[in-house]
mmCIF file of C-alpha atoms in Angstrom:
data_model
loop_
_atom_site.group_PDB
_atom_site.id
_atom_site.type_symbol
_atom_site.label_atom_id
_atom_site.label_comp_id
_atom_site.label_asym_id
_atom_site.label_seq_id
_atom_site.Cartn_x
_atom_site.Cartn_y
_atom_site.Cartn_z
ATOM 1 C CA MET G 1 9.025 0.380 -30.107
ATOM 2 C CA ARG G 2 10.657 -1.358 -26.599
ATOM 3 C CA TYR G 3 10.273 -5.603 -25.721
ATOM 4 C CA ILE G 4 11.322 -5.999 -22.707
ATOM 5 C CA SER G 5 10.704 -9.713 -20.576
ATOM 6 C CA ALA G 6 11.469 -10.543 -17.688
ATOM 7 C CA SER G 7 11.585 -13.764 -15.500
ATOM 8 C CA ILE G 8 7.853 -12.966 -14.441
ATOM 9 C CA VAL G 9 5.650 -10.607 -15.921
ATOM 10 C CA TYR G 10 2.948 -9.360 -13.538
ATOM 11 C CA PRO G 11 0.085 -7.673 -15.263
ATOM 12 C CA VAL G 12 -1.791 -7.680 -12.150
ATOM 13 C CA SER G 13 -4.754 -7.282 -14.326
ATOM 14 C CA SER G 14 -4.349 -10.752 -15.545
ATOM 15 C CA ASP G 15 -2.616 -13.668 -14.389
ATOM 16 C CA PRO G 16 1.533 -13.690 -14.164
ATOM 17 C CA ILE G 17 3.671 -14.325 -17.294
ATOM 18 C CA ILE G 18 6.567 -16.506 -16.970
ATOM 19 C CA ASN G 19 9.202 -14.976 -19.365
ATOM 20 C CA GLY G 20 6.488 -12.584 -20.653
ATOM 21 C CA VAL G 21 7.106 -9.450 -22.737
ATOM 22 C CA VAL G 22 5.782 -6.267 -22.621
ATOM 23 C CA ALA G 23 5.943 -4.214 -25.995
ATOM 24 C CA VAL G 24 5.953 -0.217 -25.287
ATOM 25 C CA ASP G 25 6.562 2.732 -28.007
ATOM 26 C CA ASP G 26 9.571 5.389 -27.162
ATOM 27 C CA GLN G 27 6.692 6.946 -24.849
ATOM 28 C CA GLY G 28 6.522 4.368 -22.245
ATOM 29 C CA VAL G 29 2.698 3.274 -23.566
ATOM 30 C CA ILE G 30 2.002 -0.251 -24.213
ATOM 31 C CA GLN G 31 1.809 -1.677 -27.198
ATOM 32 C CA GLU G 32 1.140 -5.672 -26.396
ATOM 33 C CA VAL G 33 1.415 -7.751 -23.273
ATOM 34 C CA LEU G 34 2.916 -11.281 -24.590
ATOM 35 C CA SER G 35 3.818 -14.934 -23.637
ATOM 36 C CA ALA G 36 7.179 -15.990 -24.694
ATOM 37 C CA GLU G 37 5.792 -18.310 -27.143
ATOM 38 C CA GLU G 38 3.620 -15.628 -28.836
ATOM 39 C CA ALA G 39 6.695 -13.136 -29.144
ATOM 40 C CA SER G 40 8.579 -16.249 -30.716
ATOM 41 C CA VAL G 41 6.040 -16.986 -33.197
ATOM 42 C CA ARG G 42 6.350 -13.470 -33.842
ATOM 43 C CA GLY G 43 9.996 -13.576 -34.556
ATOM 44 C CA PHE G 44 11.330 -10.965 -32.080
ATOM 45 C CA HIS G 45 14.854 -10.625 -32.136
ATOM 46 C CA THR G 46 15.646 -7.528 -29.907
ATOM 47 C CA VAL G 47 13.877 -8.335 -26.483
ATOM 48 C CA GLU G 48 15.601 -6.701 -23.595
ATOM 49 C CA ARG G 49 15.798 -9.857 -21.224
ATOM 50 C CA HIS G 50 15.921 -9.289 -17.644
ATOM 51 C CA GLU G 51 16.205 -11.589 -14.350
ATOM 52 C CA GLY G 52 13.855 -10.503 -11.918
ATOM 53 C CA LEU G 53 9.847 -10.092 -11.654
ATOM 54 C CA LEU G 54 8.406 -7.360 -13.892
ATOM 55 C CA VAL G 55 5.103 -4.952 -12.702
ATOM 56 C CA PRO G 56 3.835 -1.844 -13.191
ATOM 57 C CA GLY G 57 4.686 1.000 -11.202
ATOM 58 C CA PHE G 58 4.217 1.642 -7.447
ATOM 59 C CA ILE G 59 1.390 3.956 -6.172
ATOM 60 C CA SER G 60 1.656 5.146 -2.659
ATOM 61 C CA THR G 61 -1.215 7.006 -1.244
ATOM 62 C CA HIS G 62 0.523 8.573 1.863
ATOM 63 C CA CYS G 63 3.702 10.016 2.177
ATOM 64 C CA HIS G 64 4.831 13.531 3.601
ATOM 65 C CA LEU G 65 7.319 14.891 1.435
ATOM 66 C CA GLU G 66 7.287 18.070 3.475
ATOM 67 C CA LEU G 67 9.097 16.337 6.465
ATOM 68 C CA SER G 68 11.954 14.964 4.345
ATOM 69 C CA HIS G 69 14.415 16.754 5.792
ATOM 70 C CA MET G 70 13.430 15.436 9.466
ATOM 71 C CA LYS G 71 14.950 11.491 8.649
ATOM 72 C CA GLY G 72 16.835 10.505 11.712
ATOM 73 C CA MET G 73 15.966 13.484 13.897
ATOM 74 C CA ILE G 74 12.777 11.299 15.720
ATOM 75 C CA PRO G 75 13.721 8.341 18.415
ATOM 76 C CA LYS G 76 12.020 5.316 17.239
ATOM 77 C CA LYS G 77 8.915 3.551 18.748
ATOM 78 C CA THR G 78 7.643 6.402 21.675
ATOM 79 C CA GLY G 79 4.484 6.291 20.509
ATOM 80 C CA LEU G 80 2.109 8.901 18.546
ATOM 81 C CA VAL G 81 1.743 11.486 21.063
ATOM 82 C CA ALA G 82 5.628 12.076 21.575
ATOM 83 C CA PHE G 83 6.084 11.684 18.299
ATOM 84 C CA VAL G 84 3.821 14.317 17.209
ATOM 85 C CA LYS G 85 5.346 16.652 19.880
ATOM 86 C CA ASP G 86 8.736 15.877 18.440
ATOM 87 C CA ILE G 87 7.574 16.903 14.803
ATOM 88 C CA LEU G 88 5.750 20.300 15.963
ATOM 89 C CA ARG G 89 9.095 21.416 17.980
ATOM 90 C CA GLN G 90 11.804 19.987 15.404
ATOM 91 C CA ARG G 91 10.316 20.386 11.997
ATOM 92 C CA ALA G 92 11.104 24.044 11.200
ATOM 93 C CA ALA G 93 14.127 24.515 9.066
ATOM 94 C CA GLU G 94 15.363 26.712 6.354
ATOM 95 C CA GLU G 95 13.222 26.984 3.158
ATOM 96 C CA GLN G 96 16.825 25.620 0.696
ATOM 97 C CA ASP G 97 17.315 22.860 3.053
ATOM 98 C CA ILE G 98 13.146 21.415 3.098
ATOM 99 C CA ILE G 99 13.290 22.031 -0.657
ATOM 100 C CA ALA G 100 16.653 20.194 -0.901
ATOM 101 C CA ALA G 101 15.457 17.109 1.088
ATOM 102 C CA MET G 102 11.974 16.893 -0.526
ATOM 103 C CA ARG G 103 13.862 16.955 -4.080
ATOM 104 C CA ALA G 104 16.508 14.168 -3.153
ATOM 105 C CA ALA G 105 13.402 12.103 -1.161
ATOM 106 C CA ASP G 106 11.182 12.739 -4.630
ATOM 107 C CA GLN G 107 13.867 11.292 -6.295
ATOM 108 C CA GLU G 108 14.224 8.526 -4.307
ATOM 109 C CA MET G 109 10.922 7.541 -4.938
ATOM 110 C CA TYR G 110 10.961 7.909 -8.692
ATOM 111 C CA GLU G 111 13.889 5.660 -8.877
ATOM 112 C CA SER G 112 12.553 2.804 -6.852
ATOM 113 C CA GLY G 113 9.563 2.522 -8.947
ATOM 114 C CA ILE G 114 7.108 5.122 -7.629
ATOM 115 C CA VAL G 115 5.014 6.662 -10.368
ATOM 116 C CA ALA G 116 2.501 8.261 -8.407
ATOM 117 C CA VAL G 117 1.866 9.355 -4.907
ATOM 118 C CA ALA G 118 -0.969 10.881 -2.443
ATOM 119 C CA ASP G 119 1.242 13.402 -0.499
ATOM 120 C CA ILE G 120 0.066 15.520 2.832
ATOM 121 C CA SER G 121 0.843 19.490 2.807
ATOM 122 C CA ASN G 122 0.762 21.480 5.613
ATOM 123 C CA LEU G 123 2.267 24.084 3.564
ATOM 124 C CA SER G 124 2.854 25.380 -0.179
ATOM 125 C CA VAL G 125 6.602 24.783 -0.175
ATOM 126 C CA SER G 126 6.583 21.189 -2.124
ATOM 127 C CA ALA G 127 4.238 23.008 -5.130
ATOM 128 C CA VAL G 128 7.707 23.845 -6.657
ATOM 129 C CA VAL G 129 9.126 20.631 -6.379
ATOM 130 C CA LYS G 130 5.775 18.907 -7.579
ATOM 131 C CA ALA G 131 5.389 21.045 -10.284
ATOM 132 C CA ASP G 132 8.839 19.606 -11.771
ATOM 133 C CA SER G 133 8.671 16.093 -10.489
ATOM 134 C CA SER G 134 8.692 12.772 -12.836
ATOM 135 C CA ILE G 135 5.613 11.758 -10.289
ATOM 136 C CA HIS G 136 2.356 12.134 -10.441
ATOM 137 C CA TYR G 137 1.461 13.697 -7.161
ATOM 138 C CA HIS G 138 -2.012 14.349 -5.859
ATOM 139 C CA THR G 139 -1.976 16.960 -2.504
ATOM 140 C CA PHE G 140 -3.888 16.920 0.446
ATOM 141 C CA LEU G 141 -4.038 20.141 2.062
ATOM 142 C CA GLU G 142 -4.535 19.130 5.190
ATOM 143 C CA ALA G 143 -7.444 20.780 7.731
ATOM 144 C CA LEU G 144 -6.717 21.158 11.834
ATOM 145 C CA GLY G 145 -8.735 22.597 14.241
ATOM 146 C CA PHE G 146 -10.213 21.198 17.031
ATOM 147 C CA ASN G 147 -11.930 23.785 18.396
ATOM 148 C CA PRO G 148 -15.029 25.695 16.418
ATOM 149 C CA GLU G 149 -14.242 28.577 16.316
ATOM 150 C CA ALA G 150 -11.122 27.914 14.419
ATOM 151 C CA ALA G 151 -13.254 26.111 11.366
ATOM 152 C CA GLU G 152 -13.923 29.011 9.229
ATOM 153 C CA PRO G 153 -10.372 30.699 9.408
ATOM 154 C CA GLU G 154 -8.327 27.519 8.455
ATOM 155 C CA MET G 155 -10.654 27.002 5.580
ATOM 156 C CA ILE G 156 -9.845 30.548 4.471
ATOM 157 C CA ASN G 157 -6.128 29.874 5.001
ATOM 158 C CA LEU G 158 -6.292 26.132 2.887
ATOM 159 C CA LYS G 159 -8.539 27.833 0.342
ATOM 160 C CA GLY G 160 -5.769 30.507 -0.469
ATOM 161 C CA ARG G 161 -3.076 27.276 -0.694
ATOM 162 C CA TRP G 162 -5.544 25.591 -3.235
ATOM 163 C CA ALA G 163 -4.343 27.809 -6.228
ATOM 164 C CA ASP G 164 -0.742 26.854 -5.266
ATOM 165 C CA PHE G 165 -0.746 23.170 -6.354
ATOM 166 C CA LYS G 166 -1.852 21.915 -9.848
ATOM 167 C CA GLU G 167 -5.695 22.161 -10.571
ATOM 168 C CA GLY G 168 -7.576 19.043 -10.088
ATOM 169 C CA ARG G 169 -4.875 17.577 -8.301
ATOM 170 C CA VAL G 170 -5.599 19.028 -4.891
ATOM 171 C CA SER G 171 -8.073 18.364 -1.897
ATOM 172 C CA ILE G 172 -8.816 19.702 1.508
ATOM 173 C CA VAL G 173 -9.043 17.056 3.822
ATOM 174 C CA PRO G 174 -8.885 16.076 7.297
ATOM 175 C CA HIS G 175 -5.637 15.432 9.488
ATOM 176 C CA ALA G 176 -7.637 13.563 12.147
ATOM 177 C CA PRO G 177 -10.921 12.462 14.366
ATOM 178 C CA TYR G 178 -9.209 14.259 17.293
ATOM 179 C CA THR G 179 -7.948 17.368 15.274
ATOM 180 C CA VAL G 180 -10.741 18.485 13.411
ATOM 181 C CA SER G 181 -13.733 20.199 14.769
ATOM 182 C CA PRO G 182 -17.390 18.656 13.816
ATOM 183 C CA GLU G 183 -17.530 22.200 12.317
ATOM 184 C CA LEU G 184 -14.488 22.103 10.308
ATOM 185 C CA PHE G 185 -15.463 18.608 8.941
ATOM 186 C CA GLY G 186 -18.715 20.157 8.230
ATOM 187 C CA LEU G 187 -16.840 22.862 5.785
ATOM 188 C CA ILE G 188 -14.359 20.135 4.483
ATOM 189 C CA SER G 189 -17.279 18.058 3.495
ATOM 190 C CA GLU G 190 -18.811 21.061 1.384
ATOM 191 C CA HIS G 191 -15.891 21.616 -0.281
ATOM 192 C CA ALA G 192 -15.238 18.621 -1.289
ATOM 193 C CA VAL G 193 -18.450 17.720 -2.505
ATOM 194 C CA ALA G 194 -18.543 20.881 -4.280
ATOM 195 C CA ASN G 195 -15.104 19.778 -6.105
ATOM 196 C CA GLY G 196 -15.853 16.565 -6.337
ATOM 197 C CA SER G 197 -12.476 15.471 -4.302
ATOM 198 C CA ILE G 198 -11.062 12.825 -3.101
ATOM 199 C CA LEU G 199 -9.873 12.880 0.760
ATOM 200 C CA SER G 200 -7.844 11.088 3.101
ATOM 201 C CA MET G 201 -7.768 10.780 7.099
ATOM 202 C CA HIS G 202 -5.613 9.851 9.725
ATOM 203 C CA ASN G 203 -7.201 6.763 11.311
ATOM 204 C CA GLN G 204 -6.511 4.716 14.812
ATOM 205 C CA GLU G 205 -3.072 5.230 14.947
ATOM 206 C CA THR G 206 -2.846 4.910 18.259
ATOM 207 C CA GLU G 207 -4.934 3.464 21.289
ATOM 208 C CA ALA G 208 -3.951 6.969 22.990
ATOM 209 C CA GLU G 209 -6.787 7.909 19.657
ATOM 210 C CA HIS G 210 -9.464 5.378 21.018
ATOM 211 C CA GLN G 211 -9.569 6.437 24.691
ATOM 212 C CA PHE G 212 -9.653 10.104 23.957
ATOM 213 C CA PHE G 213 -13.185 9.299 22.286
ATOM 214 C CA VAL G 214 -14.649 7.104 24.676
ATOM 215 C CA ASP G 215 -13.867 8.718 27.871
ATOM 216 C CA LYS G 216 -11.891 11.733 27.379
ATOM 217 C CA THR G 217 -8.772 10.162 29.223
ATOM 218 C CA GLY G 218 -5.128 8.870 28.079
ATOM 219 C CA ASP G 219 -1.962 10.739 26.145
ATOM 220 C CA PHE G 220 -4.047 12.915 24.022
ATOM 221 C CA LEU G 221 -4.903 15.295 26.911
ATOM 222 C CA SER G 222 -0.882 15.969 27.643
ATOM 223 C CA LEU G 223 -0.760 17.176 23.553
ATOM 224 C CA PHE G 224 -3.777 19.314 23.853
ATOM 225 C CA THR G 225 -2.142 21.002 26.913
ATOM 226 C CA MET G 226 1.042 21.314 25.217
ATOM 227 C CA LEU G 227 -0.634 23.385 22.401
ATOM 228 C CA GLY G 228 -2.420 25.542 24.942
ATOM 229 C CA LEU G 229 -5.842 24.541 23.824
ATOM 230 C CA ASP G 230 -8.654 24.518 26.443
ATOM 231 C CA ILE G 231 -10.980 21.504 25.356
ATOM 232 C CA SER G 232 -13.139 21.656 28.054
ATOM 233 C CA PHE G 233 -16.313 22.350 25.232
ATOM 234 C CA PHE G 234 -15.321 18.475 24.224
ATOM 235 C CA ASN G 235 -17.941 16.000 25.008
ATOM 236 C CA PRO G 236 -16.465 11.890 24.717
ATOM 237 C CA SER G 237 -18.907 9.971 22.343
ATOM 238 C CA GLY G 238 -18.177 6.553 24.143
ATOM 239 C CA LYS G 239 -17.328 4.929 20.771
ATOM 240 C CA SER G 240 -14.065 4.414 18.528
ATOM 241 C CA SER G 241 -13.027 7.697 16.932
ATOM 242 C CA LEU G 242 -13.905 6.470 13.508
ATOM 243 C CA GLN G 243 -17.352 5.414 14.839
ATOM 244 C CA SER G 244 -17.660 9.260 16.186
ATOM 245 C CA VAL G 245 -16.706 11.101 13.004
ATOM 246 C CA LEU G 246 -16.969 8.873 9.661
ATOM 247 C CA SER G 247 -20.699 10.065 9.187
ATOM 248 C CA LEU G 248 -19.552 14.049 8.668
ATOM 249 C CA LEU G 249 -17.891 12.985 5.404
ATOM 250 C CA PRO G 250 -19.871 12.666 2.379
ATOM 251 C CA ALA G 251 -20.268 8.853 1.804
ATOM 252 C CA GLU G 252 -20.387 9.141 -2.192
ATOM 253 C CA LEU G 253 -16.988 10.946 -2.547
ATOM 254 C CA LYS G 254 -13.807 8.438 -2.090
ATOM 255 C CA LEU G 255 -12.152 8.355 1.356
ATOM 256 C CA LEU G 256 -8.972 6.804 2.272
ATOM 257 C CA LEU G 257 -8.123 5.913 6.091
ATOM 258 C CA VAL G 258 -4.700 5.870 6.634
ATOM 259 C CA HIS G 259 -2.459 3.847 9.069
ATOM 260 C CA ASN G 260 -5.289 1.658 10.840
ATOM 261 C CA VAL G 261 -3.204 0.159 13.631
ATOM 262 C CA PHE G 262 -5.738 0.056 16.189
ATOM 263 C CA THR G 263 -8.785 -0.557 13.992
ATOM 264 C CA ARG G 264 -10.845 -3.187 15.176
ATOM 265 C CA ALA G 265 -13.466 -5.672 13.087
ATOM 266 C CA GLU G 266 -16.588 -3.661 14.704
ATOM 267 C CA ASP G 267 -15.027 -0.456 13.457
ATOM 268 C CA VAL G 268 -14.706 -1.659 9.838
ATOM 269 C CA LYS G 269 -17.981 -2.980 9.269
ATOM 270 C CA TYR G 270 -19.607 0.247 10.775
ATOM 271 C CA ALA G 271 -17.237 2.078 8.394
ATOM 272 C CA SER G 272 -18.088 -0.087 5.257
ATOM 273 C CA GLU G 273 -21.920 -0.285 6.080
ATOM 274 C CA LEU G 274 -21.930 3.256 6.017
ATOM 275 C CA HIS G 275 -19.522 4.268 3.401
ATOM 276 C CA LYS G 276 -18.984 2.385 0.347
ATOM 277 C CA GLU G 277 -16.448 4.502 -1.563
ATOM 278 C CA LEU G 278 -14.154 3.845 0.940
ATOM 279 C CA TYR G 279 -9.925 2.416 0.974
ATOM 280 C CA TRP G 280 -7.528 1.416 3.725
ATOM 281 C CA CYS G 281 -3.974 2.516 3.586
ATOM 282 C CA LEU G 282 -0.901 0.730 5.059
ATOM 283 C CA CYS G 283 2.261 2.220 5.979
ATOM 284 C CA PRO G 284 3.463 -0.832 8.317
ATOM 285 C CA ASN G 285 7.575 0.539 8.642
ATOM 286 C CA ALA G 286 6.120 3.847 10.206
ATOM 287 C CA ASN G 287 3.612 1.971 12.274
ATOM 288 C CA GLU G 288 6.674 0.062 13.507
ATOM 289 C CA TYR G 289 8.720 3.324 13.473
ATOM 290 C CA ILE G 290 6.422 5.284 15.738
ATOM 291 C CA GLU G 291 4.072 2.785 17.855
ATOM 292 C CA GLY G 292 5.876 -0.498 17.758
ATOM 293 C CA LYS G 293 2.830 -2.299 15.907
ATOM 294 C CA LEU G 294 1.405 -3.131 13.067
ATOM 295 C CA PRO G 295 -2.618 -3.130 12.151
ATOM 296 C CA ASP G 296 -4.712 -6.265 12.158
ATOM 297 C CA VAL G 297 -4.001 -6.678 8.328
ATOM 298 C CA ALA G 298 -5.603 -10.328 8.315
ATOM 299 C CA MET G 299 -8.886 -9.027 9.645
ATOM 300 C CA LEU G 300 -8.759 -6.084 6.582
ATOM 301 C CA ARG G 301 -8.103 -8.058 4.177
ATOM 302 C CA ASP G 302 -10.501 -10.747 4.661
ATOM 303 C CA SER G 303 -13.161 -8.434 5.175
ATOM 304 C CA GLY G 304 -12.854 -7.312 1.653
ATOM 305 C CA ALA G 305 -11.523 -3.836 2.436
ATOM 306 C CA ARG G 306 -9.914 -2.134 -0.605
ATOM 307 C CA ILE G 307 -6.516 -1.951 0.840
ATOM 308 C CA THR G 308 -3.455 0.618 -0.773
ATOM 309 C CA LEU G 309 -0.181 1.207 0.868
ATOM 310 C CA GLY G 310 2.041 3.762 1.393
ATOM 311 C CA THR G 311 5.554 5.021 2.857
ATOM 312 C CA ASP G 312 4.408 7.936 5.601
ATOM 313 C CA SER G 313 7.574 10.321 5.754
ATOM 314 C CA LEU G 314 11.343 10.165 6.269
ATOM 315 C CA ALA G 315 10.351 11.568 9.759
ATOM 316 C CA SER G 316 8.744 8.029 10.348
ATOM 317 C CA ASN G 317 10.510 5.436 7.842
ATOM 318 C CA ASP G 318 14.435 4.882 7.150
ATOM 319 C CA GLY G 319 13.492 5.216 3.416
ATOM 320 C CA LEU G 320 10.330 5.753 0.702
ATOM 321 C CA SER G 321 9.909 2.187 -0.861
ATOM 322 C CA ILE G 322 6.646 0.638 -1.455
ATOM 323 C CA LEU G 323 8.470 -2.645 -2.299
ATOM 324 C CA ASP G 324 9.905 -2.330 1.579
ATOM 325 C CA GLU G 325 6.490 -2.142 2.823
ATOM 326 C CA MET G 326 5.377 -4.917 0.471
ATOM 327 C CA MET G 327 7.867 -7.299 2.285
ATOM 328 C CA VAL G 328 7.333 -6.241 5.949
ATOM 329 C CA LEU G 329 3.929 -7.372 5.188
ATOM 330 C CA LYS G 330 5.134 -10.578 3.509
ATOM 331 C CA GLU G 331 7.534 -11.781 6.131
ATOM 332 C CA ARG G 332 5.765 -10.192 8.916
ATOM 333 C CA ARG G 333 1.725 -11.057 8.177
ATOM 334 C CA ASP G 334 2.786 -13.990 5.604
ATOM 335 C CA ILE G 335 0.614 -12.094 2.882
ATOM 336 C CA PRO G 336 0.753 -13.692 -0.769
ATOM 337 C CA PHE G 337 2.717 -11.463 -3.165
ATOM 338 C CA GLU G 338 0.057 -11.002 -5.744
ATOM 339 C CA ASP G 339 -2.135 -9.202 -2.982
ATOM 340 C CA LEU G 340 0.515 -7.056 -1.916
ATOM 341 C CA LEU G 341 1.022 -6.082 -5.860
ATOM 342 C CA LYS G 342 -2.565 -4.945 -5.927
ATOM 343 C CA TRP G 343 -2.467 -2.986 -3.088
ATOM 344 C CA ALA G 344 0.601 -1.100 -4.401
ATOM 345 C CA THR G 345 -0.457 -0.674 -7.649
ATOM 346 C CA ILE G 346 -4.193 -1.270 -9.468
ATOM 347 C CA ASN G 347 -6.156 -0.229 -5.521
ATOM 348 C CA GLY G 348 -3.845 3.061 -5.380
ATOM 349 C CA ALA G 349 -4.551 3.851 -9.147
ATOM 350 C CA GLN G 350 -8.103 3.610 -8.597
ATOM 351 C CA PHE G 351 -8.448 5.365 -5.378
ATOM 352 C CA MET G 352 -6.647 8.364 -7.195
ATOM 353 C CA GLY G 353 -8.828 8.177 -9.994
ATOM 354 C CA ILE G 354 -5.614 7.369 -12.253
ATOM 355 C CA ASP G 355 -6.483 3.722 -13.380
ATOM 356 C CA ASP G 356 -6.638 4.395 -16.664
ATOM 357 C CA ARG G 357 -3.229 5.270 -17.612
ATOM 358 C CA TYR G 358 -1.633 3.876 -14.244
ATOM 359 C CA GLY G 359 -1.728 0.238 -11.911
ATOM 360 C CA SER G 360 -1.305 -2.332 -14.378
ATOM 361 C CA LEU G 361 0.153 -3.640 -17.602
ATOM 362 C CA GLU G 362 -2.386 -3.131 -20.189
ATOM 363 C CA VAL G 363 -2.657 -2.465 -23.635
ATOM 364 C CA GLY G 364 -2.946 1.847 -23.871
ATOM 365 C CA LYS G 365 -1.769 2.515 -20.087
ATOM 366 C CA LYS G 366 1.781 4.157 -19.487
ATOM 367 C CA PRO G 367 2.084 2.782 -16.098
ATOM 368 C CA GLY G 368 5.744 2.726 -15.749
ATOM 369 C CA LEU G 369 7.919 -0.907 -15.663
ATOM 370 C CA VAL G 370 9.467 -1.700 -12.762
ATOM 371 C CA LEU G 371 12.046 -4.690 -12.487
ATOM 372 C CA ILE G 372 12.440 -6.536 -8.783
ATOM 373 C CA SER G 373 15.498 -7.905 -8.201
ATOM 374 C CA ALA G 374 13.817 -11.397 -7.386
ATOM 375 C CA GLY G 375 14.343 -14.478 -10.257
ATOM 376 C CA ARG G 376 10.668 -16.215 -8.322
ATOM 377 C CA GLU G 377 8.229 -14.815 -5.739
ATOM 378 C CA GLU G 378 10.178 -17.381 -3.348
ATOM 379 C CA ASP G 379 13.214 -15.813 -3.078
ATOM 380 C CA LEU G 380 12.073 -11.941 -2.400
ATOM 381 C CA HIS G 381 12.525 -10.872 1.138
ATOM 382 C CA SER G 382 13.641 -7.792 2.777
ATOM 383 C CA GLY G 383 16.229 -6.002 1.457
ATOM 384 C CA THR G 384 14.903 -7.307 -2.273
ATOM 385 C CA GLU G 385 15.620 -3.908 -4.463
ATOM 386 C CA SER G 386 12.728 -2.430 -7.196
ATOM 387 C CA LYS G 387 13.879 0.182 -9.777
ATOM 388 C CA LEU G 388 11.923 1.899 -12.405
ATOM 389 C CA ILE G 389 13.157 0.581 -16.128
ATOM 390 C CA VAL G 390 10.593 2.552 -18.121
ATOM 391 C CA ALA G 391 9.098 5.722 -17.382
#
């Protein structure tokens, strides 16, 4: 048994404990969460004492591990359309180089305290890394096909890759409203319902997405031209992208909307009324990297939205640290630390359906223990570090 104490222990499921003590067995399973007084009465003499904040392992609900080899390759703040064009032009690389970069990124995440990741995959190359990782992965196989006739071939392709990943930890999901036809949405939904899948979709990452669905104008037209796609069949809905497609996904399944940089209050109201199993993922560092803009976090928070955090990829971020994402929102949006911690732990665990093990410091769970290098909440700032001290 190990008894681990820190300046403040944050169980997440209950109030913070000053100088609290967490008892874990040799498998990392929590046996007790005690106050300093309770530990003293019990006469513990082998307590490991740390200066810092002790929290559960972090959950990243959005990552693109496959793009880890692209760190520093794409200029910042060029906008989403230019970013996507650069990804398409530059992502090709030798498989051994891609795998080596993914292994390094996986280790970086784990050491910083990330214990579970919902990861986007367009290929199967990440399967070998995930199989050997200490991180719990759920893979989202991303469907793309805006032309209706591409729907059946795309689903056949993705079902073929399904078996490459660990059974029960994989879903077929839509990439974004502007890359998936209603026919492909229908096939995705059928497969998801049959398998009880959790779902994810990039949402309202750029204003161009809104323009395209409202009146078929904006930068996305140049992207379709670059891809050689004839979209003459597409008729704009006159509504936001989210309001145009959300009804095509099953309301009874958990759905994660990712980025939400240009999401408006009316979109949140519409989505929340239509879809009761909705989660909203924020990736602030990637939003700054690509668009130079953050979502309306206060609006989302005040609406009661269930918020999670992600890092996106090393193509759109300088690192893969959930604590760094938290600090951006703390400093730029004045979000209280305890709210951020819930977004970084229990909310993500609940979305992924792994909150029986992860997300909070409770007896019987094995969430990992992470030490944040700050003695008090007031000391938290950009550059504060986190590390996993109990797996």
